[in-house]
CSV table of N, CA and C in Angstrom, one decimal:
chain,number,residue,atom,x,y,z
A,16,UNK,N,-25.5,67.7,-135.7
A,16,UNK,CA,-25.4,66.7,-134.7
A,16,UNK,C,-24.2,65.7,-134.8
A,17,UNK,N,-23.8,65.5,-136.3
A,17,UNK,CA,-22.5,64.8,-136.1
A,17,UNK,C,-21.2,65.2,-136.3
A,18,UNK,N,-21.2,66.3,-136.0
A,18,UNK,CA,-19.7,66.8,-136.0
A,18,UNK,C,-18.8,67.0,-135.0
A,19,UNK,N,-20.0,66.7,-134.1
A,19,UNK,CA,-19.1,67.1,-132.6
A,19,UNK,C,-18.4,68.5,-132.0
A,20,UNK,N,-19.7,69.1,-132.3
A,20,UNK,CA,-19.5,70.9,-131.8
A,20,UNK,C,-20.8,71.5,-131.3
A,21,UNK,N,-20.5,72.3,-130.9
A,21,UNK,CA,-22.0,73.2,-130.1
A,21,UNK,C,-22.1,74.9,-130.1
A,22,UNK,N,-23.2,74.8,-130.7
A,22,UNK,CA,-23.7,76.2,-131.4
A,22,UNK,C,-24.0,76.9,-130.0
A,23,UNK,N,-23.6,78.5,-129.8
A,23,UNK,CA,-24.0,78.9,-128.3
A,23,UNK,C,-24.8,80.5,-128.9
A,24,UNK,N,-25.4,80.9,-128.2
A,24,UNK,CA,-25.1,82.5,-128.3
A,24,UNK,C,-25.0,82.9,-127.1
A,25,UNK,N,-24.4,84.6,-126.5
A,25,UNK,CA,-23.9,85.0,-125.9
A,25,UNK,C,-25.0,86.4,-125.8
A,26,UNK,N,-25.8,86.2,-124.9
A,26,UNK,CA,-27.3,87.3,-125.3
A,26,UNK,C,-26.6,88.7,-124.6
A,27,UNK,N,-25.6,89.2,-124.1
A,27,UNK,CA,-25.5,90.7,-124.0
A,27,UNK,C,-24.2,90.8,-125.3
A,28,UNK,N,-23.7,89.9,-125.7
A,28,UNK,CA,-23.1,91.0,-126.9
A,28,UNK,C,-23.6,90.5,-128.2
A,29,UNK,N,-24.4,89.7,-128.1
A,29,UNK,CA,-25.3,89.4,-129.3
A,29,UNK,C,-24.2,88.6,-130.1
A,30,UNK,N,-23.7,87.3,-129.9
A,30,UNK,CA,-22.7,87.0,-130.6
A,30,UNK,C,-22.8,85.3,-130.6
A,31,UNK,N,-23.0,84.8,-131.6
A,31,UNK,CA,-22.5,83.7,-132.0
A,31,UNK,C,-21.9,82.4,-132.2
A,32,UNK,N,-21.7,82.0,-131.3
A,32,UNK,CA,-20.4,81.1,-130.6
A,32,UNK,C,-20.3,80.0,-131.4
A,33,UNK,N,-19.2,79.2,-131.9
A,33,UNK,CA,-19.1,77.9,-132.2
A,33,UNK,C,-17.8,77.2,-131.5
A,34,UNK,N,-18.2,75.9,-130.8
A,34,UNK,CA,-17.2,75.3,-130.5
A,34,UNK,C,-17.1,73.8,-130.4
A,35,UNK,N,-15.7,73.5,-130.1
A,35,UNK,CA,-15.8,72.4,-129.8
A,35,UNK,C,-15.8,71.4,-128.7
A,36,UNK,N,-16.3,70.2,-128.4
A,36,UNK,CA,-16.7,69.5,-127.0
A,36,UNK,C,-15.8,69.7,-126.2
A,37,UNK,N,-14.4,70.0,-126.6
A,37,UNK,CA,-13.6,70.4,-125.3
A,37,UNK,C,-13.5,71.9,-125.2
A,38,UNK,N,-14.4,72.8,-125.9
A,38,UNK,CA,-14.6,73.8,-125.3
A,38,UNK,C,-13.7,75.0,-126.2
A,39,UNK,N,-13.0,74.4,-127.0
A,39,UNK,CA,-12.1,75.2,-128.1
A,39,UNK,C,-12.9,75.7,-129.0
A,40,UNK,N,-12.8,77.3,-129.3
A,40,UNK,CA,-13.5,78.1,-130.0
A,40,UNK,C,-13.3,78.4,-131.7
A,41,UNK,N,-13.8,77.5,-132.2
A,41,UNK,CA,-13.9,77.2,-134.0
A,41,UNK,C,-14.3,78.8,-134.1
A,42,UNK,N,-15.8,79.5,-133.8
A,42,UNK,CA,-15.5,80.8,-134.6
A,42,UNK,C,-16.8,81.6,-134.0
A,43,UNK,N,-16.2,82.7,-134.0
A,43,UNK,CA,-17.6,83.6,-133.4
A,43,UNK,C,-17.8,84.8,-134.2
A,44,UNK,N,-19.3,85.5,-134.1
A,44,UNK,CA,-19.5,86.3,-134.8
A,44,UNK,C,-20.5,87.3,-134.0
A,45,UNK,N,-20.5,88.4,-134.1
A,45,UNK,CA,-21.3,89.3,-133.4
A,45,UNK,C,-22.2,89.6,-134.4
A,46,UNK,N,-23.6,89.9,-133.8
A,46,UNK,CA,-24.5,90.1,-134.9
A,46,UNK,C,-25.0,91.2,-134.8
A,47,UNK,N,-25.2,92.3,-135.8
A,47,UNK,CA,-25.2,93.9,-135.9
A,47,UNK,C,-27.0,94.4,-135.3
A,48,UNK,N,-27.0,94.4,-133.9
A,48,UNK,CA,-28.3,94.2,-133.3
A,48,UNK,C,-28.1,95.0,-132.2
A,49,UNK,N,-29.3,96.4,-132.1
A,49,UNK,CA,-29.6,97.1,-131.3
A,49,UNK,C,-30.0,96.7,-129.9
A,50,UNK,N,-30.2,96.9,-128.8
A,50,UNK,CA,-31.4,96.9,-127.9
A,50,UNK,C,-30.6,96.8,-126.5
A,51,UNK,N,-31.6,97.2,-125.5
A,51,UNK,CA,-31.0,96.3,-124.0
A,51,UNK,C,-29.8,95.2,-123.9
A,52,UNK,N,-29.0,95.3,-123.3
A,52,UNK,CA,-28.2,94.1,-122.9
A,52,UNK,C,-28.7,93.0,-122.6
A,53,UNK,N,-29.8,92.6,-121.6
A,53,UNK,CA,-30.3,91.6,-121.1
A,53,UNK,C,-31.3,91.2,-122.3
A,54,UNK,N,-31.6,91.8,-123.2
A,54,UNK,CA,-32.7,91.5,-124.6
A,54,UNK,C,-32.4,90.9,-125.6
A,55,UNK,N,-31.6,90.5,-125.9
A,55,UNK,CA,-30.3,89.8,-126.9
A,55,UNK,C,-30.7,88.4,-127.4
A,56,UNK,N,-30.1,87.6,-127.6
A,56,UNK,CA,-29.8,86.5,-128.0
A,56,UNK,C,-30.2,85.4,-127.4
A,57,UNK,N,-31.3,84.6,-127.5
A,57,UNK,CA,-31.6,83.6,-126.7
A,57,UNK,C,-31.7,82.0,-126.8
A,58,UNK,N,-32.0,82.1,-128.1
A,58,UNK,CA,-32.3,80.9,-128.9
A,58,UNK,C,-31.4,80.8,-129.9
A,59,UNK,N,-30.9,79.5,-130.4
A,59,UNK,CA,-30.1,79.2,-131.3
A,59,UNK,C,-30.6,77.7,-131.7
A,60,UNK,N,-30.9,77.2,-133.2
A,60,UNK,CA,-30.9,76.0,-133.8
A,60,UNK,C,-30.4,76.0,-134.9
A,61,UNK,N,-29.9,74.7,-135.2
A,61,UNK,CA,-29.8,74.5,-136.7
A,61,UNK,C,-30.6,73.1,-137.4
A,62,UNK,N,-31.2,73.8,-138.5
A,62,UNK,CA,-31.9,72.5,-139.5
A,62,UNK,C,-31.2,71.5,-140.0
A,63,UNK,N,-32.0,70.8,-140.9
A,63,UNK,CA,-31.5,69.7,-141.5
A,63,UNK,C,-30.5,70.1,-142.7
A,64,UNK,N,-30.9,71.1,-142.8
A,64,UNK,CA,-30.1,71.5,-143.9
A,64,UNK,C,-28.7,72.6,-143.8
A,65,UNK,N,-28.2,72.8,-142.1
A,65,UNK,CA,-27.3,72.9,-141.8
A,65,UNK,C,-27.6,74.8,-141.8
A,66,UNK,N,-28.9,75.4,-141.7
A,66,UNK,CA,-29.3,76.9,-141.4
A,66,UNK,C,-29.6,77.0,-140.2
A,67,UNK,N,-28.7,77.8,-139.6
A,67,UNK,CA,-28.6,78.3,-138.1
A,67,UNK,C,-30.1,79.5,-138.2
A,68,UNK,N,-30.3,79.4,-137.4
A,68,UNK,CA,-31.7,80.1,-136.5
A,68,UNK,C,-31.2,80.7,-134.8
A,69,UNK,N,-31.7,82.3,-134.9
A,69,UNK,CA,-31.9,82.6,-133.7
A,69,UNK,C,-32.6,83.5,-133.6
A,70,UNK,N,-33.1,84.0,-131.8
A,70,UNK,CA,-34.0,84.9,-131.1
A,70,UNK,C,-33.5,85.9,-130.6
A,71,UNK,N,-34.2,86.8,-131.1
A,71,UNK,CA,-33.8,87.9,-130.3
A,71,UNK,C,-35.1,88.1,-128.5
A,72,UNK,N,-34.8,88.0,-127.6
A,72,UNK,CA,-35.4,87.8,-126.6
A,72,UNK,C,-36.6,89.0,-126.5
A,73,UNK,N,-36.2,89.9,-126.4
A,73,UNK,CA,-37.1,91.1,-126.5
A,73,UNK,C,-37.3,92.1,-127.5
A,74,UNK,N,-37.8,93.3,-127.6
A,74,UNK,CA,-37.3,94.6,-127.8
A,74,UNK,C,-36.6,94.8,-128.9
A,75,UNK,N,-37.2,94.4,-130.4
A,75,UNK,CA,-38.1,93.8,-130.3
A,75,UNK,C,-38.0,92.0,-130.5
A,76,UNK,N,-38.6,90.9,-130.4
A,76,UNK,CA,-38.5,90.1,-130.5
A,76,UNK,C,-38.4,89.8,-132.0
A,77,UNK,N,-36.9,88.7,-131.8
A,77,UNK,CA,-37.0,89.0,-133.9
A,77,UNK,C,-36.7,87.1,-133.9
A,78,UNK,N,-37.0,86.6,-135.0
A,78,UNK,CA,-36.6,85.9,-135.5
A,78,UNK,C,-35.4,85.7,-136.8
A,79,UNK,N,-34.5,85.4,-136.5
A,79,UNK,CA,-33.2,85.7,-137.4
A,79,UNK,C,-33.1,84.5,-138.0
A,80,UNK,N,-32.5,84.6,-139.5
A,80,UNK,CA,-32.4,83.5,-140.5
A,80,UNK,C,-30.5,84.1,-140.6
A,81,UNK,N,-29.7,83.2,-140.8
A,81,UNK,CA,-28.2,83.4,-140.6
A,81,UNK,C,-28.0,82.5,-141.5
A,82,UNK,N,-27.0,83.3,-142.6
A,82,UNK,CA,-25.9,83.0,-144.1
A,82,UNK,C,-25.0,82.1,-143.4
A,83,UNK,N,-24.3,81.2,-144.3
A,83,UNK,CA,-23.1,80.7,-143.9
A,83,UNK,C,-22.3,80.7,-143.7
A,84,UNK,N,-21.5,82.4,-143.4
A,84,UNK,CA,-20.9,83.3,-142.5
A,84,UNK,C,-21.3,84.0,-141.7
A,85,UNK,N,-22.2,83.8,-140.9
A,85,UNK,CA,-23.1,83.8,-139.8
A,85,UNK,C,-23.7,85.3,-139.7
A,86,UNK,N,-23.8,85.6,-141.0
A,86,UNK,CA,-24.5,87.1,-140.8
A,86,UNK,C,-25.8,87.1,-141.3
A,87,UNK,N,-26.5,88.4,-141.5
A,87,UNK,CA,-28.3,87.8,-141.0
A,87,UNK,C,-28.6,87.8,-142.3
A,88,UNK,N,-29.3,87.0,-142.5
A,88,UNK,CA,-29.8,86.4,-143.9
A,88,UNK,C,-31.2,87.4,-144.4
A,89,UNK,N,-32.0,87.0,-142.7
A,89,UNK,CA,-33.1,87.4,-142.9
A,89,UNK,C,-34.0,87.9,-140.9
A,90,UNK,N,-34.8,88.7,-140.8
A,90,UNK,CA,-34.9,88.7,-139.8
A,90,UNK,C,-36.5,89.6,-139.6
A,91,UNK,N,-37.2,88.6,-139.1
A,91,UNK,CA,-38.8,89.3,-138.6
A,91,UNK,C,-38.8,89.4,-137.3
A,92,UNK,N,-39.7,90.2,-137.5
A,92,UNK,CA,-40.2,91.0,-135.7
A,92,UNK,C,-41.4,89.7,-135.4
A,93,UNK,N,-41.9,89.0,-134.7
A,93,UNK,CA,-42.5,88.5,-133.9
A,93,UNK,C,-43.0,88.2,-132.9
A,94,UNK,N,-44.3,88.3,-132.8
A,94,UNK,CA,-45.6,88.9,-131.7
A,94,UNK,C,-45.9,88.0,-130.9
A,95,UNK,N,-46.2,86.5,-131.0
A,95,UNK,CA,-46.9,85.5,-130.5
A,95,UNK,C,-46.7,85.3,-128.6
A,96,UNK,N,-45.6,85.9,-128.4
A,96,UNK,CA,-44.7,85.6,-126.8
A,96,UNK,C,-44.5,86.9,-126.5
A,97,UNK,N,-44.6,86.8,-125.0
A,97,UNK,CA,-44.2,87.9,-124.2
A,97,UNK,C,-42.8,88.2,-124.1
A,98,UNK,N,-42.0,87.2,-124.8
A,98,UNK,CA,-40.6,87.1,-124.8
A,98,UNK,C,-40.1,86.1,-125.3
A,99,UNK,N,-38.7,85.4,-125.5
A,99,UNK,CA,-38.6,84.4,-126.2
A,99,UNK,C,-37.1,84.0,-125.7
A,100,UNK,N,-37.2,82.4,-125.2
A,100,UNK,CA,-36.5,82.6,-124.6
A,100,UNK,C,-35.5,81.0,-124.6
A,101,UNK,N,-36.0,80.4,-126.1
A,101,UNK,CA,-35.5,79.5,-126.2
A,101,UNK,C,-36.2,78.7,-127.7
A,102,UNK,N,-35.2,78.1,-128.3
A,102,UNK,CA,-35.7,77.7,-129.9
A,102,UNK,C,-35.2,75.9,-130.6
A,103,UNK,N,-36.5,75.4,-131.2
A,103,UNK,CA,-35.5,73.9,-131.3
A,103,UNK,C,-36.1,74.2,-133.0
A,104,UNK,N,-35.5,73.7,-134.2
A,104,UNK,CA,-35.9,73.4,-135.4
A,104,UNK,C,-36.6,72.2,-135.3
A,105,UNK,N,-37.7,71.9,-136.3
A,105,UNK,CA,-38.8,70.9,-135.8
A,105,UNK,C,-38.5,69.7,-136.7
A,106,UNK,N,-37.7,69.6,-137.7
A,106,UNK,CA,-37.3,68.9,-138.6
A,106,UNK,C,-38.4,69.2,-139.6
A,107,UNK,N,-39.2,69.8,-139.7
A,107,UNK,CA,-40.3,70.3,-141.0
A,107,UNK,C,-39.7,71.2,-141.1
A,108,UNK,N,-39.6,72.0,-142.5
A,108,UNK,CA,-39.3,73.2,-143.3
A,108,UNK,C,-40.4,74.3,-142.5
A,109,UNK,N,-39.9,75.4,-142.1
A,109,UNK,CA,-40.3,76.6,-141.3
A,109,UNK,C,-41.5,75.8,-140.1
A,110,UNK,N,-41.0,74.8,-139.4
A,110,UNK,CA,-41.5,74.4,-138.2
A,110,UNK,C,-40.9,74.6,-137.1
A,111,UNK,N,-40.9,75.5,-136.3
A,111,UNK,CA,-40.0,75.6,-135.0
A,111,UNK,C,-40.7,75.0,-133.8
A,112,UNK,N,-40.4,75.1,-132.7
A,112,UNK,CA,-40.6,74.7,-131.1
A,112,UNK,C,-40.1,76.0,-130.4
A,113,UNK,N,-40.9,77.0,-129.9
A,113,UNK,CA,-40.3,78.6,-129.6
A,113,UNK,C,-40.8,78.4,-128.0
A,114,UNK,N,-40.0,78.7,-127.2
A,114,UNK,CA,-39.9,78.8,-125.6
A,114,UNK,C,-40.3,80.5,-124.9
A,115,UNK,N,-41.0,80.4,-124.4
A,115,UNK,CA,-41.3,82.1,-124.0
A,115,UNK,C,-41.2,81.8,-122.1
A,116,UNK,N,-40.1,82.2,-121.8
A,116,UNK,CA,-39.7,82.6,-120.4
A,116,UNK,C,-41.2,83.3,-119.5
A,117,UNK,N,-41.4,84.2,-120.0
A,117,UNK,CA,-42.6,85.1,-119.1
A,117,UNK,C,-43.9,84.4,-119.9
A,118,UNK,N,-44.1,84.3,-120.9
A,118,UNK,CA,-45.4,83.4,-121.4
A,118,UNK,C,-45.7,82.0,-120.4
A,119,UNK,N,-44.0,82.0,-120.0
A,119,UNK,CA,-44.4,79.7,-119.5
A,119,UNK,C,-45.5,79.7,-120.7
A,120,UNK,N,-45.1,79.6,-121.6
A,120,UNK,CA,-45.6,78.3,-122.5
A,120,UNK,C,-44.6,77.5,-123.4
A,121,UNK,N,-44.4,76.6,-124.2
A,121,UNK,CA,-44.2,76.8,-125.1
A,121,UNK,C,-44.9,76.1,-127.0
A,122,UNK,N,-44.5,76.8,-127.6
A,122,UNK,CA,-45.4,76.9,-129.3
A,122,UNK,C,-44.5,76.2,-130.4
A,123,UNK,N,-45.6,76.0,-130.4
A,123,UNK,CA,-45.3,74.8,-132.4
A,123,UNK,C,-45.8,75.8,-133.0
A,124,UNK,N,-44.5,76.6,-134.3
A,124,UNK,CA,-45.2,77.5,-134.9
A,124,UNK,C,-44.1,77.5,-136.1
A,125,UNK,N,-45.3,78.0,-136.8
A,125,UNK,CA,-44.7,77.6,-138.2
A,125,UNK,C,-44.6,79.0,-138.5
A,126,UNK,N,-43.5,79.4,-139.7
A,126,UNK,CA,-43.0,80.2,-139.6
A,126,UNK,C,-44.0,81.0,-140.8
A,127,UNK,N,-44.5,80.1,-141.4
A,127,UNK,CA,-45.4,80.9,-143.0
A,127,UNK,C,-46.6,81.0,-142.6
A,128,UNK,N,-46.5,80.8,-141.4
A,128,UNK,CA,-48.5,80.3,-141.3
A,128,UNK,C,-48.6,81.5,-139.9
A,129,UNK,N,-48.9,80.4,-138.8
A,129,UNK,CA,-48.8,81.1,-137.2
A,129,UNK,C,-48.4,79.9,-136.2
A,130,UNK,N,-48.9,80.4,-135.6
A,130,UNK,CA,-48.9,79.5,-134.0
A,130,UNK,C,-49.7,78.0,-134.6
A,131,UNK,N,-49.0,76.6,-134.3
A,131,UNK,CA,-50.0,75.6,-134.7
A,131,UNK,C,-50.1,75.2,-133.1
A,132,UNK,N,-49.5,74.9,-132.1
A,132,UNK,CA,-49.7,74.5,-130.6
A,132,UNK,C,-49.4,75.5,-129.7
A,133,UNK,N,-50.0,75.8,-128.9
A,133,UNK,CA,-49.6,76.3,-127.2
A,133,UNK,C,-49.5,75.0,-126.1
A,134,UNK,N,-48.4,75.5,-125.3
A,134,UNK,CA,-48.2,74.1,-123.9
A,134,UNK,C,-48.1,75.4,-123.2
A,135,UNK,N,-49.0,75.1,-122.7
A,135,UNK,CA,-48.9,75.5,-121.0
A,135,UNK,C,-47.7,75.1,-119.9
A,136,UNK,N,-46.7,75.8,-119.5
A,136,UNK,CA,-45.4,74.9,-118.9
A,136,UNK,C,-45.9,75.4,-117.0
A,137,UNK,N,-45.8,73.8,-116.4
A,137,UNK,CA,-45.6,73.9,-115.1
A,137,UNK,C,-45.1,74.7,-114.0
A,138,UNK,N,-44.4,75.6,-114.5
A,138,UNK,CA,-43.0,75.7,-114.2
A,138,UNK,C,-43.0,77.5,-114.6
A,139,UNK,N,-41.9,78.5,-113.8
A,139,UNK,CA,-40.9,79.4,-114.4
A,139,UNK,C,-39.7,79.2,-115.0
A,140,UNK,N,-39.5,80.2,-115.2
A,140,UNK,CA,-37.9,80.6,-115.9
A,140,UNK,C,-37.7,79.4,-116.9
A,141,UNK,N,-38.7,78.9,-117.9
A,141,UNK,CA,-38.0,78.0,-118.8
A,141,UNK,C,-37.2,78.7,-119.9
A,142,UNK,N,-35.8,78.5,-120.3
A,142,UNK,CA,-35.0,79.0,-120.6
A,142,UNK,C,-34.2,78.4,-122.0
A,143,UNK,N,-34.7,76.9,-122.4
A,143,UNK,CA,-33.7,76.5,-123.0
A,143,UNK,C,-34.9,74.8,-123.9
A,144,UNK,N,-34.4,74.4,-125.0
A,144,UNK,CA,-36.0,73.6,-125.1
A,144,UNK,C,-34.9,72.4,-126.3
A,145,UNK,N,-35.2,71.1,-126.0
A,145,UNK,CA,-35.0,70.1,-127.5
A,145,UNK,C,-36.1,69.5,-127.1
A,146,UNK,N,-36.2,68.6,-128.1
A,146,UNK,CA,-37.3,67.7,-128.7
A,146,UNK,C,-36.6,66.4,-129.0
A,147,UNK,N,-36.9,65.6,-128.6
A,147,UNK,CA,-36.5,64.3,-129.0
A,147,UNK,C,-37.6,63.5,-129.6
A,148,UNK,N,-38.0,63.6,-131.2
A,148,UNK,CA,-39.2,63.4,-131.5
A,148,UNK,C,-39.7,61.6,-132.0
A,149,UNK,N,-38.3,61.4,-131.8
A,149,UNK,CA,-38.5,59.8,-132.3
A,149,UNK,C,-39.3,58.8,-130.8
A,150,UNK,N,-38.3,59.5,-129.8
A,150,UNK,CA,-39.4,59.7,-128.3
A,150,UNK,C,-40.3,59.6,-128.2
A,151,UNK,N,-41.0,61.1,-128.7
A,151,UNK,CA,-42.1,61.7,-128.1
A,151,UNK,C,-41.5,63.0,-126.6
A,152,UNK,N,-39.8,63.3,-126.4
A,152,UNK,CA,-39.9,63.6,-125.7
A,152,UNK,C,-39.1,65.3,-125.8
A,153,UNK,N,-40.0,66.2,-124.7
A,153,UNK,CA,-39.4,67.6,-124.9
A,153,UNK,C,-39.0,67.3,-123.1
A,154,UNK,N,-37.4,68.0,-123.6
A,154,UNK,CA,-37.0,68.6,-122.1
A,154,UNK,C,-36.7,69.9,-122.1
A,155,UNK,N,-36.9,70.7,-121.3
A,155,UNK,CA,-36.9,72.2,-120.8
A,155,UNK,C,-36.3,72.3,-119.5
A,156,UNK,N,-34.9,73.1,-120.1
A,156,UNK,CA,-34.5,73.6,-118.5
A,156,UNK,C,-35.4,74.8,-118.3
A,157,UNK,N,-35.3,75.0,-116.4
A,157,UNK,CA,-35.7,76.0,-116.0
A,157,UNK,C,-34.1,76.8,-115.0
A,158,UNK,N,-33.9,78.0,-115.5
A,158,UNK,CA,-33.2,78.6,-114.8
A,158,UNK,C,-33.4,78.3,-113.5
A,159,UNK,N,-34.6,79.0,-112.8
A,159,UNK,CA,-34.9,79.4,-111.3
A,159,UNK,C,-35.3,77.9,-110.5
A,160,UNK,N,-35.4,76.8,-111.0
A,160,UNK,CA,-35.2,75.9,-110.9
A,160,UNK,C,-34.4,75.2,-110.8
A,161,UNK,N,-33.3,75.3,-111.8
A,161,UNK,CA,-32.1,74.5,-111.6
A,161,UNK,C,-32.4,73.3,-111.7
A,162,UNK,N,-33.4,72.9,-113.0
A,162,UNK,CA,-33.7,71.4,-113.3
A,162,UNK,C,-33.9,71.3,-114.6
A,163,UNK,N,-33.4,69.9,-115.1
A,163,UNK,CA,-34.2,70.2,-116.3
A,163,UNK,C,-35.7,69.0,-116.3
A,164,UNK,N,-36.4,69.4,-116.9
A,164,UNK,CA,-37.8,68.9,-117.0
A,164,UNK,C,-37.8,67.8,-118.6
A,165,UNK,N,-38.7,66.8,-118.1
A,165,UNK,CA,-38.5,66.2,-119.3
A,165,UNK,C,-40.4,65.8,-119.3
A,166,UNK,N,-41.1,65.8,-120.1
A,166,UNK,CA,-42.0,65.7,-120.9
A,166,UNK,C,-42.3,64.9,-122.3
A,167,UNK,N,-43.7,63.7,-121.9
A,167,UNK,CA,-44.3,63.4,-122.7
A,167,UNK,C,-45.0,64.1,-123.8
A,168,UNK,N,-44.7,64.2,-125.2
A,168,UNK,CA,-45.3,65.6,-126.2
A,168,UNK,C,-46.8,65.2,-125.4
A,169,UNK,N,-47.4,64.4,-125.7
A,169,UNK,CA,-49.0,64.0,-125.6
A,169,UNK,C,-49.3,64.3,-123.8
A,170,UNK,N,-48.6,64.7,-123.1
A,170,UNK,CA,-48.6,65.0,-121.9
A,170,UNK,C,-49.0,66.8,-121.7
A,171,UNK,N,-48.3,67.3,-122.5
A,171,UNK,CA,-48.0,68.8,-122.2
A,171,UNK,C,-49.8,69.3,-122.8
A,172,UNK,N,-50.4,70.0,-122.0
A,172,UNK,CA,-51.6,70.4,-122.2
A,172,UNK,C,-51.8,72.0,-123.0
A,173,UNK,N,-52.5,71.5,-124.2
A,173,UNK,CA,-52.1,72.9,-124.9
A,173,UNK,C,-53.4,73.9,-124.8
């Protein structure tokens, strides 16, 4: 958060984006990953400890752990979502915030354990998820909506 750049992925070539606020491209990486075009790359975070995280959307749904040459460290297949379609790091060690587009929900899930919350989301096409925890607040864009949504954590009905 203080460097002043923004992590992207690019879900049909499966690639890695880094750049900077005016849009200048520091460095990209394609990641060596089979499947559908549209099934790609959905989610991207990084921890406290400066470890990039991403989703594979479908087919199969993977969770990716990424080296600090942005190649895959580590990577599980994961069940819990009909798809996956957006990711925040929870500031706890293997705590994520995982967004499922066709589920509308989204999960507090730990990565050693399982699923610790379900939210039921109002809404389609949520696409994209932060947490603002000092708040109490999650916003969620929705594609098909063209909004983003902002939410009380103690609000979202699990």
């Amino acid at each position: 958060p203080s460097d002043a750049t923004l992590w992207l992925v690019e879900e049909r070539r499966r690639e890695i984006v880094h750049i900077d606020l005016g849009g200048a491209l520091l460095l990209s990486r394609r990641l060596d990953l089979e499947g559908e075009a549209n099934n790609g790359l959905e989610g991207i975070c990084r921890d406290d400890e400066g470890v990039l995280y991403v989703l594979n959307e479908k087919s199969p749904g993977l969770f990716i752990q990424l080296k600090e040459d942005l190649s895959i460290s580590s990577s599980e297949e994961i069940e819990f979502a009909d798809d996956y379609s957006g990711l925040y790091c929870a500031g706890q060690r293997g705590v994520f915030w995982v967004l499922s587009d066709q589920s509308e929900t989204l999960f507090r899930w730990d990565r050693t354990s399982d699923v610790l919350n379900r939210y039921a989301l109002p809404f389609p096409s949520a696409e994209g998820v932060a947490i603002d925890a000092a708040r109490g607040r999650v916003y969620i864009v929705s594609d098909r909506a063209s909004k983003l949504f902002v939410f009380e954590l103690p609000s979202l009905k699990p």
